[in-house]
Amino acid sequence: EVQLVQSGGGLVQAGGSLNLSCAASGFTYGDWVIGWFRQAPGKEREGVACMATSDGSAYYIDRLDGRFTFSSDSAKNTVYLQMNSLKPEDTAVYYCAGRETTSSWCRPVAPKFSAWGQGTQVTVSS
């Protein structure tokens, strides 16, 4: 059974940083891609970033302006999303999602992902 467990998130002032983590079980590191999605109140879910654990190739939407960065710990089968210079418009529930593939190409398109984390709230105050 595939399971993604998220941690991190919380309340931070604008300009601050947070680190989200997504720990996977049921996937083999190197054989899955992770996407991060967020949903703000009253808005549709948005895919923001994606990373292939096969080689670390990553994709970020342009609007992040380089503020978010992936890292990972293969021994823990965990991927981290470091979020810097946070803005109030980054406020949302963040979800990680995974799907099994050895491809190094990924895009955060929700229907492509088969497993989802429980979500974690990120609130950025102005």
Short mmCIF file of C-alpha atoms in Angstrom, two decimals:
data_model
loop_
_atom_site.label_atom_id
_atom_site.label_comp_id
_atom_site.label_asym_id
_atom_site.label_seq_id
_atom_site.Cartn_x
_atom_site.Cartn_y
_atom_site.Cartn_z
CA GLU A 1 0.00 0.00 0.00
CA VAL A 2 1.33 3.40 -0.98
CA GLN A 3 1.26 6.07 1.68
CA LEU A 4 2.48 9.64 1.68
CA VAL A 5 2.82 11.36 5.04
CA GLN A 6 3.34 15.10 5.15
CA SER A 7 4.84 17.26 7.83
CA GLY A 8 5.83 20.87 8.14
CA GLY A 9 3.75 23.88 7.38
CA GLY A 10 2.38 26.37 9.85
CA LEU A 11 2.13 30.11 10.28
CA VAL A 12 4.89 32.44 9.15
CA GLN A 13 5.24 36.13 8.44
CA ALA A 14 5.71 37.37 4.90
CA GLY A 15 9.31 36.96 3.88
CA GLY A 16 9.77 33.94 6.09
CA SER A 17 10.50 30.33 5.25
CA LEU A 18 8.95 26.94 5.78
CA ASN A 19 10.03 23.44 4.89
CA LEU A 20 7.47 20.83 3.93
CA SER A 21 8.27 17.15 3.86
CA CYS A 22 6.62 14.19 2.20
CA ALA A 23 7.64 10.71 3.33
CA ALA A 24 6.71 7.84 1.07
CA SER A 25 6.12 4.20 1.73
CA GLY A 26 5.14 1.73 -0.94
CA PHE A 27 7.22 3.58 -3.54
CA THR A 28 10.86 2.80 -4.17
CA TYR A 29 13.12 5.83 -4.19
CA GLY A 30 14.19 6.43 -7.75
CA ASP A 31 10.99 4.95 -9.13
CA TRP A 32 8.52 7.72 -8.38
CA VAL A 33 7.85 11.36 -9.01
CA ILE A 34 6.42 13.78 -6.51
CA GLY A 35 4.19 16.71 -7.19
CA TRP A 36 3.26 19.51 -4.83
CA PHE A 37 -0.14 21.09 -5.11
CA ARG A 38 -1.89 23.79 -3.16
CA GLN A 39 -5.42 24.93 -2.70
CA ALA A 40 -6.33 28.30 -1.30
CA PRO A 41 -9.81 29.02 0.10
CA GLY A 42 -12.28 29.53 -2.70
CA LYS A 43 -9.74 28.66 -5.39
CA GLU A 44 -9.01 25.64 -7.48
CA ARG A 45 -6.18 23.30 -6.68
CA GLU A 46 -2.94 24.43 -8.31
CA GLY A 47 0.08 22.35 -9.19
CA VAL A 48 3.24 24.21 -8.20
CA ALA A 49 6.20 21.87 -8.52
CA CYS A 50 7.28 18.38 -9.44
CA MET A 51 10.43 16.33 -8.96
CA ALA A 52 11.62 13.00 -10.28
CA THR A 53 13.39 10.91 -7.67
CA SER A 54 15.19 9.05 -10.45
CA ASP A 55 17.60 11.91 -11.04
CA GLY A 56 16.32 14.93 -9.13
CA SER A 57 14.99 16.70 -12.18
CA ALA A 58 12.57 19.34 -10.99
CA TYR A 59 9.94 21.63 -12.41
CA TYR A 60 8.51 24.74 -10.77
CA ILE A 61 5.79 27.01 -12.01
CA ASP A 62 7.07 30.38 -13.12
CA ARG A 63 5.15 32.31 -10.49
CA LEU A 64 7.29 30.85 -7.73
CA ASP A 65 10.18 33.00 -8.99
CA GLY A 66 12.74 30.56 -7.68
CA ARG A 67 11.52 30.78 -4.09
CA PHE A 68 10.78 27.07 -3.67
CA THR A 69 13.42 24.35 -3.88
CA PHE A 70 13.34 20.57 -3.66
CA SER A 71 15.70 18.39 -1.69
CA SER A 72 15.47 14.76 -0.73
CA ASP A 73 16.76 12.01 1.51
CA SER A 74 16.84 8.74 -0.38
CA ALA A 75 17.48 6.70 2.77
CA LYS A 76 14.25 8.01 4.25
CA ASN A 77 12.43 8.06 0.91
CA THR A 78 11.45 11.60 1.78
CA VAL A 79 11.26 14.69 -0.37
CA TYR A 80 11.38 18.21 1.03
CA LEU A 81 10.06 21.46 -0.37
CA GLN A 82 11.89 24.46 1.01
CA MET A 83 9.78 27.57 0.66
CA ASN A 84 11.56 30.89 1.04
CA SER A 85 10.47 34.52 0.79
CA LEU A 86 6.91 33.48 1.41
CA LYS A 87 4.10 35.79 0.41
CA PRO A 88 0.53 36.03 1.67
CA GLU A 89 -0.64 34.65 -1.67
CA ASP A 90 1.22 31.43 -0.87
CA THR A 91 -1.33 30.75 1.86
CA ALA A 92 -3.05 27.45 1.09
CA VAL A 93 -3.33 23.82 2.03
CA TYR A 94 -0.39 22.07 0.45
CA TYR A 95 -0.56 18.48 -0.75
CA CYS A 96 2.14 16.18 -1.97
CA ALA A 97 1.27 13.51 -4.48
CA GLY A 98 3.16 10.65 -6.02
CA ARG A 99 3.09 8.30 -8.94
CA GLU A 100 5.31 5.44 -9.91
CA THR A 101 7.60 6.05 -12.86
CA THR A 102 11.30 6.01 -13.64
CA SER A 103 10.93 8.94 -15.99
CA SER A 104 12.83 12.09 -15.19
CA TRP A 105 10.09 14.22 -16.71
CA CYS A 106 7.19 15.41 -14.64
CA ARG A 107 4.62 18.12 -14.42
CA PRO A 108 2.29 18.77 -11.50
CA VAL A 109 -0.91 17.65 -13.22
CA ALA A 110 -3.21 16.24 -10.57
CA PRO A 111 -4.93 13.44 -12.52
CA LYS A 112 -1.51 11.92 -13.26
CA PHE A 113 -0.88 11.20 -9.59
CA SER A 114 -2.18 8.12 -7.82
CA ALA A 115 -1.29 8.74 -4.19
CA TRP A 116 -1.86 11.82 -2.07
CA GLY A 117 -0.66 13.11 1.25
CA GLN A 118 -3.03 14.33 3.92
CA GLY A 119 -2.37 18.01 3.30
CA THR A 120 -0.81 20.63 5.51
CA GLN A 121 -1.80 24.24 6.10
CA VAL A 122 0.60 27.02 5.19
CA THR A 123 -0.44 30.47 6.33
CA VAL A 124 1.60 33.55 5.50
CA SER A 125 0.65 36.71 7.33
CA SER A 126 1.31 40.16 5.93
#
